[in-house]
Tab-separated table of C-alpha atoms in Angstrom:
chain	number	residue	atom	x	y	z
A	71	ILE	CA	-15.242	-4.518	-0.514
A	72	GLU	CA	-17.700	-2.308	1.104
A	73	LEU	CA	-20.400	-4.851	0.891
A	74	CYS	CA	-18.250	-7.603	2.521
A	75	LEU	CA	-17.354	-8.506	5.857
A	76	PRO	CA	-13.650	-8.024	7.090
A	77	GLY	CA	-12.934	-11.494	6.747
A	78	TRP	CA	-14.241	-11.845	3.243
A	79	ARG	CA	-12.831	-8.868	1.861
A	80	PHE	CA	-9.871	-10.100	0.302
A	81	SER	CA	-11.313	-13.518	-0.633
A	82	MET	CA	-13.884	-11.263	-2.820
A	83	THR	CA	-11.321	-9.269	-4.258
A	84	MET	CA	-9.230	-12.346	-5.382
A	85	VAL	CA	-12.477	-14.021	-7.012
A	86	ALA	CA	-12.461	-10.758	-9.035
A	87	SER	CA	-8.730	-11.121	-9.880
A	88	PHE	CA	-9.176	-14.475	-11.192
A	89	LEU	CA	-11.914	-13.594	-13.460
A	90	LYS	CA	-9.778	-10.771	-14.821
A	91	VAL	CA	-6.735	-13.206	-15.653
A	92	GLY	CA	-9.488	-15.463	-17.220
A	93	GLY	CA	-10.381	-13.016	-19.424
A	94	GLN	CA	-6.332	-12.424	-20.134
A	95	LEU	CA	-6.176	-16.073	-21.125
A	96	LEU	CA	-9.464	-15.988	-23.346
A	97	MET	CA	-8.142	-12.934	-25.276
A	98	PRO	CA	-5.877	-14.994	-27.965
A	99	GLY	CA	-8.594	-17.336	-28.719
A	100	VAL	CA	-10.812	-14.261	-29.318
A	101	ALA	CA	-8.206	-12.682	-31.455
A	102	SER	CA	-7.764	-15.842	-33.446
A	103	LEU	CA	-11.511	-16.023	-33.943
A	104	CYS	CA	-11.470	-12.498	-35.416
A	105	ARG	CA	-8.774	-13.057	-37.730
A	106	HIS	CA	-11.024	-15.256	-39.971
A	107	TRP	CA	-14.000	-12.581	-39.966
A	108	PRO	CA	-14.704	-11.523	-43.573
A	109	ASN	CA	-14.744	-8.317	-45.049
A	110	GLY	CA	-13.306	-6.351	-42.285
A	111	ASP	CA	-9.714	-5.573	-40.693
A	112	ASP	CA	-8.583	-7.881	-37.887
A	113	TRP	CA	-8.020	-5.254	-35.611
A	114	GLN	CA	-11.342	-3.332	-36.214
A	115	VAL	CA	-13.436	-6.414	-35.408
A	116	LEU	CA	-11.383	-7.141	-32.490
A	117	GLN	CA	-12.123	-3.764	-31.041
A	118	ILE	CA	-15.724	-4.129	-31.509
A	119	VAL	CA	-15.924	-7.826	-29.982
A	120	ILE	CA	-13.986	-6.469	-26.770
A	121	ILE	CA	-16.024	-3.279	-26.512
A	122	SER	CA	-19.580	-5.270	-26.986
A	123	PRO	CA	-19.705	-6.388	-23.430
A	124	PHE	CA	-19.650	-3.084	-22.048
A	125	VAL	CA	-23.052	-2.420	-23.343
A	126	LEU	CA	-24.313	-4.683	-20.430
A	127	MET	CA	-22.878	-2.321	-18.014
A	128	LEU	CA	-25.540	0.454	-18.942
A	129	PRO	CA	-28.321	-1.037	-16.883
A	130	TYR	CA	-26.080	-1.469	-13.554
A	131	VAL	CA	-27.116	1.956	-12.673
A	132	TRP	CA	-30.705	0.842	-12.265
A	133	ILE	CA	-30.008	-2.991	-11.110
A	134	PHE	CA	-27.455	-2.488	-8.173
A	135	PRO	CA	-28.167	-0.331	-5.763
A	136	GLU	CA	-26.104	2.665	-4.242
A	137	SER	CA	-23.561	1.457	-1.270
A	138	LEU	CA	-25.559	1.620	2.059
A	139	ARG	CA	-22.134	2.256	3.715
A	140	TRP	CA	-21.440	5.452	1.787
A	141	LEU	CA	-24.893	6.505	1.990
A	142	LEU	CA	-24.590	6.615	5.750
A	143	ALA	CA	-21.216	7.862	5.759
A	144	THR	CA	-22.166	11.024	3.939
A	145	GLN	CA	-25.438	11.554	5.914
A	146	HIS	CA	-27.732	10.727	3.046
A	147	TYR	CA	-30.118	9.362	5.713
A	148	LYS	CA	-33.402	9.672	3.545
A	149	ARG	CA	-31.963	7.455	1.085
A	150	SER	CA	-30.365	5.274	3.454
A	151	LYS	CA	-33.632	4.581	5.250
A	152	ALA	CA	-35.665	3.858	1.913
A	153	MET	CA	-33.117	1.204	1.254
A	154	MET	CA	-32.972	-0.227	4.521
A	155	LEU	CA	-36.914	-0.762	4.151
A	156	ARG	CA	-36.602	-1.994	0.835
A	157	ILE	CA	-34.126	-4.769	1.695
A	158	ALA	CA	-36.025	-5.715	5.064
A	159	ARG	CA	-39.040	-6.061	2.733
A	160	LYS	CA	-37.237	-8.339	0.422
A	161	ASN	CA	-35.973	-10.232	3.195
A	162	GLN	CA	-39.563	-10.300	5.006
A	163	VAL	CA	-38.129	-8.938	8.137
A	164	ASP	CA	-40.605	-7.199	10.586
A	165	THR	CA	-39.445	-3.529	10.936
A	166	THR	CA	-41.843	-2.919	13.811
A	167	THR	CA	-39.900	-5.530	16.100
A	168	GLU	CA	-36.460	-4.447	14.825
A	169	PRO	CA	-34.314	-4.977	18.388
A	170	SER	CA	-31.336	-2.634	17.399
A	171	GLY	CA	-33.104	0.559	16.916
A	172	VAL	CA	-31.494	1.560	13.901
A	173	LEU	CA	-34.374	2.875	11.892
A	174	THR	CA	-35.510	4.652	15.005
A	175	GLU	CA	-32.138	6.373	15.195
A	176	LEU	CA	-32.292	7.054	11.728
A	177	GLU	CA	-35.450	8.825	12.142
A	178	GLN	CA	-34.042	11.381	14.516
A	179	GLU	CA	-31.311	12.059	11.716
A	180	LEU	CA	-33.251	12.630	8.563
A	181	HIS	CA	-33.239	16.399	8.883
A	182	LYS	CA	-29.618	16.623	8.589
A	183	LYS	CA	-28.178	17.726	5.063
A	184	PRO	CA	-25.925	15.390	3.026
A	185	GLN	CA	-22.303	16.231	3.499
A	186	ARG	CA	-19.901	14.626	0.673
A	187	SER	CA	-16.078	15.117	1.150
A	188	CYS	CA	-13.479	15.652	-1.735
A	189	ILE	CA	-10.459	13.793	-1.969
A	190	VAL	CA	-8.488	17.272	-1.551
A	191	LYS	CA	-9.462	16.914	1.993
A	192	MET	CA	-7.033	14.312	2.325
A	193	MET	CA	-4.270	17.071	2.103
A	194	SER	CA	-5.328	18.498	5.802
A	195	THR	CA	-4.918	14.960	7.493
A	196	ARG	CA	-1.499	13.967	8.977
A	197	ASN	CA	-1.286	10.364	8.450
A	198	LEU	CA	-3.984	9.240	5.803
A	199	TRP	CA	-2.201	11.066	2.742
A	200	LYS	CA	1.094	9.486	3.803
A	201	ASN	CA	-0.496	6.106	3.460
A	202	ILE	CA	-2.030	6.845	0.078
A	203	VAL	CA	1.331	8.447	-1.186
A	204	VAL	CA	3.188	5.212	-0.270
A	205	LEU	CA	0.583	2.899	-1.969
A	206	CYS	CA	0.675	5.230	-5.289
A	207	VAL	CA	4.664	4.849	-5.400
A	208	ASN	CA	4.077	1.044	-4.768
A	209	SER	CA	1.816	0.574	-7.757
A	210	LEU	CA	3.788	2.990	-9.915
A	211	THR	CA	6.810	0.980	-9.129
A	212	GLY	CA	5.203	-2.589	-9.456
A	213	TYR	CA	3.535	-1.789	-12.761
A	214	GLY	CA	6.800	-0.048	-14.012
A	215	ILE	CA	9.361	-2.507	-13.209
A	216	HIS	CA	7.005	-5.164	-14.330
A	217	HIS	CA	7.750	-4.264	-17.954
A	218	CYS	CA	11.510	-4.004	-17.350
A	219	PHE	CA	11.312	-7.730	-16.299
A	220	ALA	CA	8.971	-8.715	-19.190
A	221	ARG	CA	11.535	-6.989	-21.758
A	222	SER	CA	14.429	-8.995	-20.122
A	223	MET	CA	12.519	-12.044	-20.557
A	224	MET	CA	11.941	-11.937	-24.255
A	225	ASP	CA	14.161	-13.715	-26.356
A	226	PRO	CA	15.419	-11.302	-29.364
A	227	GLU	CA	16.573	-14.066	-31.441
A	228	ALA	CA	12.971	-15.753	-31.593
A	229	GLN	CA	10.404	-15.338	-34.568
A	230	PRO	CA	7.883	-12.604	-34.051
A	231	THR	CA	4.831	-14.801	-33.944
A	232	ALA	CA	6.289	-17.274	-31.735
A	233	LEU	CA	7.701	-14.694	-29.458
A	234	CYS	CA	4.227	-12.649	-29.178
A	235	HIS	CA	2.304	-16.091	-28.228
A	236	THR	CA	5.026	-17.470	-26.058
A	237	ASP	CA	5.549	-13.871	-24.008
A	238	TYR	CA	1.844	-13.369	-23.719
A	239	TYR	CA	1.000	-17.066	-22.317
A	240	THR	CA	4.122	-16.852	-19.925
A	241	MET	CA	2.905	-13.519	-18.629
A	242	ALA	CA	-0.949	-14.774	-18.274
A	243	GLY	CA	0.505	-17.978	-16.361
A	244	ILE	CA	2.628	-16.026	-14.224
A	245	ALA	CA	-0.392	-13.768	-13.437
A	246	VAL	CA	-2.345	-17.001	-12.568
A	247	ALA	CA	0.381	-18.101	-10.502
A	248	THR	CA	0.551	-14.925	-8.608
A	249	CYS	CA	-3.117	-14.850	-7.483
A	250	VAL	CA	-2.875	-18.277	-6.230
A	251	ALA	CA	0.045	-17.747	-4.272
A	252	LEU	CA	-1.425	-14.599	-2.703
A	253	CYS	CA	-4.322	-16.399	-1.180
A	254	PRO	CA	-2.125	-18.263	1.416
A	255	ALA	CA	0.452	-15.444	1.502
A	256	VAL	CA	-1.744	-12.905	2.840
A	257	GLY	CA	-3.607	-15.106	4.700
A	258	LEU	CA	-0.434	-16.257	6.821
A	259	MET	CA	1.263	-12.892	6.893
A	260	GLY	CA	-1.307	-10.166	6.321
A	261	ARG	CA	-1.606	-7.319	4.211
A	262	ARG	CA	1.484	-5.483	5.311
A	263	GLY	CA	3.479	-8.417	5.660
A	264	GLY	CA	2.682	-9.941	2.183
A	265	LEU	CA	3.143	-6.648	0.376
A	266	LEU	CA	6.385	-6.133	1.872
A	267	THR	CA	7.555	-9.522	1.263
A	268	PHE	CA	6.957	-9.533	-2.235
A	269	MET	CA	8.543	-6.001	-2.483
A	270	ILE	CA	11.435	-7.316	-1.215
A	271	ILE	CA	11.515	-10.348	-3.612
A	272	THR	CA	11.188	-7.782	-6.567
A	273	ALA	CA	14.057	-5.764	-5.171
A	274	LEU	CA	16.302	-8.669	-4.904
A	275	ALA	CA	15.310	-9.904	-8.329
A	276	SER	CA	16.071	-6.832	-9.769
A	277	LEU	CA	19.084	-6.076	-8.363
A	278	LEU	CA	20.739	-9.463	-8.840
A	279	GLN	CA	19.586	-9.203	-12.443
A	280	LEU	CA	21.347	-5.886	-12.952
A	281	GLY	CA	24.431	-6.678	-10.767
A	282	LEU	CA	25.186	-10.644	-10.810
A	283	LEU	CA	25.206	-11.295	-14.411
A	284	ASN	CA	27.721	-8.444	-15.245
A	285	LEU	CA	29.757	-10.122	-12.240
A	286	ILE	CA	29.504	-13.749	-13.745
A	287	GLY	CA	30.700	-12.205	-17.051
A	288	LYS	CA	33.331	-10.091	-15.715
A	289	TYR	CA	35.155	-12.394	-13.235
A	290	SER	CA	33.996	-16.165	-14.034
A	291	LEU	CA	34.123	-16.825	-17.573
A	292	ARG	CA	36.091	-14.099	-19.151
A	293	HIS	CA	37.238	-16.776	-21.981
A	294	ASP	CA	34.347	-19.047	-22.814
A	295	THR	CA	32.029	-16.300	-24.307
A	296	VAL	CA	29.455	-19.064	-25.458
A	297	LEU	CA	28.694	-20.560	-21.826
A	298	ARG	CA	28.809	-16.924	-20.310
A	299	ASP	CA	26.093	-15.800	-22.918
A	300	THR	CA	24.150	-18.878	-22.085
A	301	LEU	CA	24.315	-18.771	-18.363
A	302	ASN	CA	23.644	-14.937	-18.612
A	303	ARG	CA	20.574	-15.685	-20.660
A	304	LYS	CA	19.312	-18.291	-18.282
A	305	PHE	CA	19.785	-16.412	-15.322
A	306	SER	CA	18.146	-13.169	-16.820
A	307	VAL	CA	14.822	-15.394	-17.791
A	308	ALA	CA	14.894	-16.736	-14.245
A	309	PHE	CA	15.038	-13.618	-12.605
A	310	SER	CA	12.497	-12.020	-15.024
A	311	ILE	CA	9.979	-14.803	-14.061
A	312	ILE	CA	10.476	-14.132	-10.164
A	313	GLY	CA	10.376	-10.544	-10.627
A	314	MET	CA	7.270	-10.480	-12.815
A	315	PHE	CA	5.386	-12.667	-10.447
A	316	SER	CA	6.394	-10.641	-7.120
A	317	SER	CA	5.769	-6.863	-9.023
A	318	HIS	CA	2.253	-8.340	-10.177
A	319	ALA	CA	1.644	-9.186	-6.711
A	320	VAL	CA	2.668	-5.777	-5.162
A	321	SER	CA	0.398	-3.932	-7.763
A	322	THR	CA	-2.774	-5.993	-6.898
A	323	LEU	CA	-2.010	-5.909	-3.128
A	324	SER	CA	-1.631	-2.145	-3.352
A	325	ILE	CA	-4.794	-1.506	-5.061
A	326	PHE	CA	-6.603	-3.655	-2.533
A	327	PHE	CA	-4.512	-2.251	0.522
A	328	CYS	CA	-5.706	1.228	-0.764
A	329	ALA	CA	-9.428	0.427	-0.801
A	330	GLU	CA	-9.347	-1.130	2.953
A	331	ILE	CA	-7.225	1.982	4.499
A	332	THR	CA	-9.301	4.900	2.734
A	333	PRO	CA	-12.318	5.775	4.488
A	334	THR	CA	-15.725	5.635	2.845
A	335	VAL	CA	-16.383	9.126	2.327
A	336	ILE	CA	-13.407	9.402	-0.136
A	337	ARG	CA	-12.627	6.017	-1.033
A	338	GLY	CA	-13.428	6.111	-4.604
A	339	GLY	CA	-10.818	9.337	-4.846
A	340	GLY	CA	-8.142	7.271	-2.888
A	341	LEU	CA	-8.545	4.290	-5.100
A	342	GLY	CA	-8.691	6.533	-8.405
A	343	LEU	CA	-5.124	8.172	-7.470
A	344	VAL	CA	-3.512	4.698	-6.846
A	345	LEU	CA	-4.966	3.419	-10.224
A	346	ALA	CA	-3.812	6.626	-11.973
A	347	SER	CA	-0.314	5.942	-10.650
A	348	ALA	CA	-0.580	2.237	-11.756
A	349	GLY	CA	-1.453	3.622	-15.283
A	350	PHE	CA	1.476	5.814	-15.017
A	351	GLY	CA	3.650	2.935	-14.622
A	352	MET	CA	2.076	0.890	-17.416
A	353	LEU	CA	2.752	3.919	-19.665
A	354	THR	CA	6.396	3.684	-19.097
A	355	ALA	CA	6.351	0.645	-21.485
A	356	PRO	CA	5.390	2.395	-25.074
A	357	ILE	CA	7.496	5.383	-24.136
A	358	MET	CA	10.373	2.778	-23.945
A	359	GLU	CA	9.292	1.484	-27.335
A	360	LEU	CA	8.957	4.778	-28.753
A	361	HIS	CA	12.516	5.283	-27.712
A	362	ASN	CA	13.661	2.234	-29.283
A	363	GLN	CA	14.938	0.840	-26.017
A	364	LYS	CA	17.388	3.498	-25.493
A	365	GLY	CA	18.067	4.251	-21.732
A	366	TYR	CA	16.321	0.936	-20.983
A	367	PHE	CA	19.293	0.105	-18.464
A	368	LEU	CA	18.728	3.366	-16.784
A	369	HIS	CA	15.124	2.981	-16.579
A	370	HIS	CA	15.667	-0.470	-14.791
A	371	VAL	CA	17.861	0.980	-12.356
A	372	ILE	CA	15.409	3.955	-11.524
A	373	PHE	CA	12.801	1.374	-10.734
A	374	ALA	CA	15.040	-0.736	-8.610
A	375	CYS	CA	15.973	2.185	-6.301
A	376	CYS	CA	12.251	3.031	-6.033
A	377	THR	CA	11.446	-0.541	-4.890
A	378	LEU	CA	14.405	-0.030	-2.126
A	379	LEU	CA	12.389	3.157	-1.109
A	380	CYS	CA	9.186	1.556	-0.926
A	381	ILE	CA	10.702	-1.318	1.287
A	382	ILE	CA	11.415	1.581	3.897
A	383	CYS	CA	7.884	3.194	3.422
A	384	LEU	CA	5.817	0.125	3.594
A	385	LEU	CA	6.549	-0.018	7.385
A	386	LEU	CA	4.530	2.915	8.084
A	387	LEU	CA	1.349	1.394	6.839
A	388	PRO	CA	-1.140	0.030	9.274
A	389	GLU	CA	-2.599	-3.770	8.938
A	390	PRO	CA	-6.312	-3.620	8.233
A	391	ARG	CA	-6.899	-7.260	8.480
A	392	GLY	CA	-9.922	-8.071	10.394
A	393	GLN	CA	-10.386	-4.488	11.200
A	394	PRO	CA	-13.688	-2.458	10.101
A	395	LEU	CA	-13.332	-0.377	7.232
A	396	PRO	CA	-12.810	3.579	8.373
A	397	GLU	CA	-15.991	5.457	7.604
A	398	THR	CA	-14.772	9.359	8.100
A	399	LEU	CA	-11.607	11.130	7.494
A	400	ALA	CA	-11.216	11.081	11.510
A	401	ASP	CA	-11.285	7.321	11.146
A	402	GLY	CA	-8.624	7.200	8.798
A	403	GLU	CA	-6.442	9.392	10.546
A	404	THR	CA	-6.474	7.305	13.535
A	405	PHE	CA	-6.158	4.182	11.514
A	406	THR	CA	-2.136	3.826	12.028
A	407	ARG	CA	0.363	0.954	12.433
A	408	GLN	CA	0.675	-0.551	15.894
A	409	THR	CA	3.771	0.316	17.793
A	410	LEU	CA	6.263	-2.499	18.732
A	411	LEU	CA	5.724	-1.351	22.498
A	412	HIS	CA	2.950	-2.855	24.609
A	413	PRO	CA	0.131	-0.475	25.275
A	414	GLY	CA	0.932	-0.473	28.907
A	415	GLU	CA	4.922	0.189	28.261
A	416	GLN	CA	3.779	3.014	25.678
A	417	HIS	CA	1.648	4.654	28.188
A	418	LEU	CA	4.452	4.896	30.849
A	419	LEU	CA	6.828	6.511	28.294
A	420	LEU	CA	4.074	9.368	27.604
A	421	VAL	CA	3.078	10.268	31.215
A	422	LYS	CA	4.566	13.121	32.636
A	423	TYR	CA	5.860	12.809	36.330
A	424	GLU	CA	5.033	15.989	38.410
A	425	ARG	CA	7.947	16.737	40.834
A	426	ASP	CA	7.765	19.132	44.142
A	427	TYR	CA	9.652	22.066	43.622
A	428	SER	CA	8.403	23.857	46.609
A	429	ARG	CA	11.518	23.796	48.630
A	430	VAL	CA	13.656	24.734	45.983
A	431	HIS	CA	14.306	28.266	47.796
A	432	ASP	CA	15.982	26.566	50.932
A	433	THR	CA	19.125	25.307	48.744
A	434	PRO	CA	22.017	27.433	48.707
A	435	LEU	CA	21.878	27.492	44.633
A	436	HIS	CA	18.695	29.562	45.050
A	437	LEU	CA	20.287	32.035	47.341
A	438	THR	CA	23.167	32.254	45.117
A	439	ALA	CA	20.667	33.278	42.421
A	440	THR	CA	18.925	35.869	44.498
A	441	GLY	CA	21.946	37.501	45.645
A	442	GLY	CA	22.205	36.307	49.300
A	443	ALA	CA	24.333	33.447	49.033
A	444	THR	CA	27.522	34.771	50.325
A	445	ALA	CA	27.034	34.559	54.046
A	446	ALA	CA	24.922	31.136	53.551
A	447	VAL	CA	27.675	29.637	51.428
A	448	ALA	CA	30.615	30.883	54.052
A	449	THR	CA	28.359	29.575	56.992
A	450	ALA	CA	27.712	26.078	55.160
A	451	LEU	CA	31.430	25.649	54.202
A	452	ALA	CA	32.502	26.448	57.518
A	453	ALA	CA	30.237	23.995	59.420
A	454	VAL	CA	32.320	21.197	57.164
A	455	PRO	CA	35.186	19.834	59.100
A	456	ALA	CA	38.418	19.387	57.311
A	457	SER	CA	38.934	16.051	58.399
A	458	TYR	CA	35.482	14.684	57.320
A	459	THR	CA	36.419	16.350	53.869
A	460	LEU	CA	39.555	14.431	53.702
A	461	ALA	CA	37.647	11.190	54.800
A	462	THR	CA	35.281	11.324	52.091
A	463	GLY	CA	37.649	11.891	49.196
A	464	GLY	CA	38.370	15.594	49.466
A	465	GLU	CA	41.671	17.598	49.526
A	466	VAL	CA	43.569	20.617	50.782
A	467	ILE	CA	44.737	23.221	48.317
A	468	GLY	CA	46.254	26.242	49.299
A	469	ASN	CA	44.717	25.998	52.974
A	470	CYS	CA	41.293	25.462	51.216
A	471	THR	CA	39.421	22.270	51.647
A	472	ILE	CA	37.694	20.770	48.484
A	473	ALA	CA	35.243	18.220	48.688
A	474	ASN	CA	32.648	16.767	45.949
A	475	GLY	CA	34.152	19.894	43.680
A	476	VAL	CA	33.167	22.294	46.382
């Protein structure tokens, strides 16, 4: 994301998502091959096969350079200059005729010491920490409620082997469909609009699954129990598929959203918080299995309430589509959502008009406050004719003329 231009950030992220889903689709084939491995337990062989490709990541620290954006944001100017020269040399660029003068300006800043920022500094901001907390709750809710939909989709009467294969391929197919649908949806509605749309779909699927099925059985088909159970099962599977589709989209977009709005100096920390929240949401699945599905309905209700809370909080997030990535904490703090008013109208609301109160001492009210109002008020009231008072709507009460409350 830090290497891509604004228009390519989401496309490159979706390429990575497709590769991840491709690995998920290949996993049953790998497990099937490991079953026929001689002289070894199936699960041990599968673990070794899964871990083996990670050995290729060891030389990454020497092959892939550090992010130049991060080096410049944290004032590692010496390493930045060396990397720029190496890139220019590989691309056969003459740095002596460089028109922008970046290297010349960099030479003047080499004496500055590097300054790294910790994720704890996020707490001193006003808007940035709110955005990250909202995305943490989104990722937790998305991954947590995904298990609720997956559990509702499973058929308890199916055979264990067929259940495992069918459900696994169904979830993998839903993940593929989600990645395919995310590309045009985010391109059309933007990051915040797409996230809000999929969260609304998740909330509707969850609420309809919790409430509509009970209404069908309670009021419509009280006597035909077979038809009632059949309809309940079909509606439950349909809502579960829709919910899994939208919740997977919410989880993916929340992680990508955080990477775009978090400043470069703490992007790794902010992204780690959102991923940790997602991991906690996934942790609810084995917790429910350990308790033998006791409290499963309450578990689903809690996450359904969280989706409604997320819908409200998503309106506070900014729209990062087409915007440059924030570099410092100050950039992230000013990266707020756009108001509904036009800039000119908003400016008029914030303008404080200065009024002239220099002649306020000439009024009877001011004289009253200063103690010299008795004679002035008497003179002013005596100068008002009774006929004028009555003509302007006044009245005479007890030989006293009253006009406009005076």
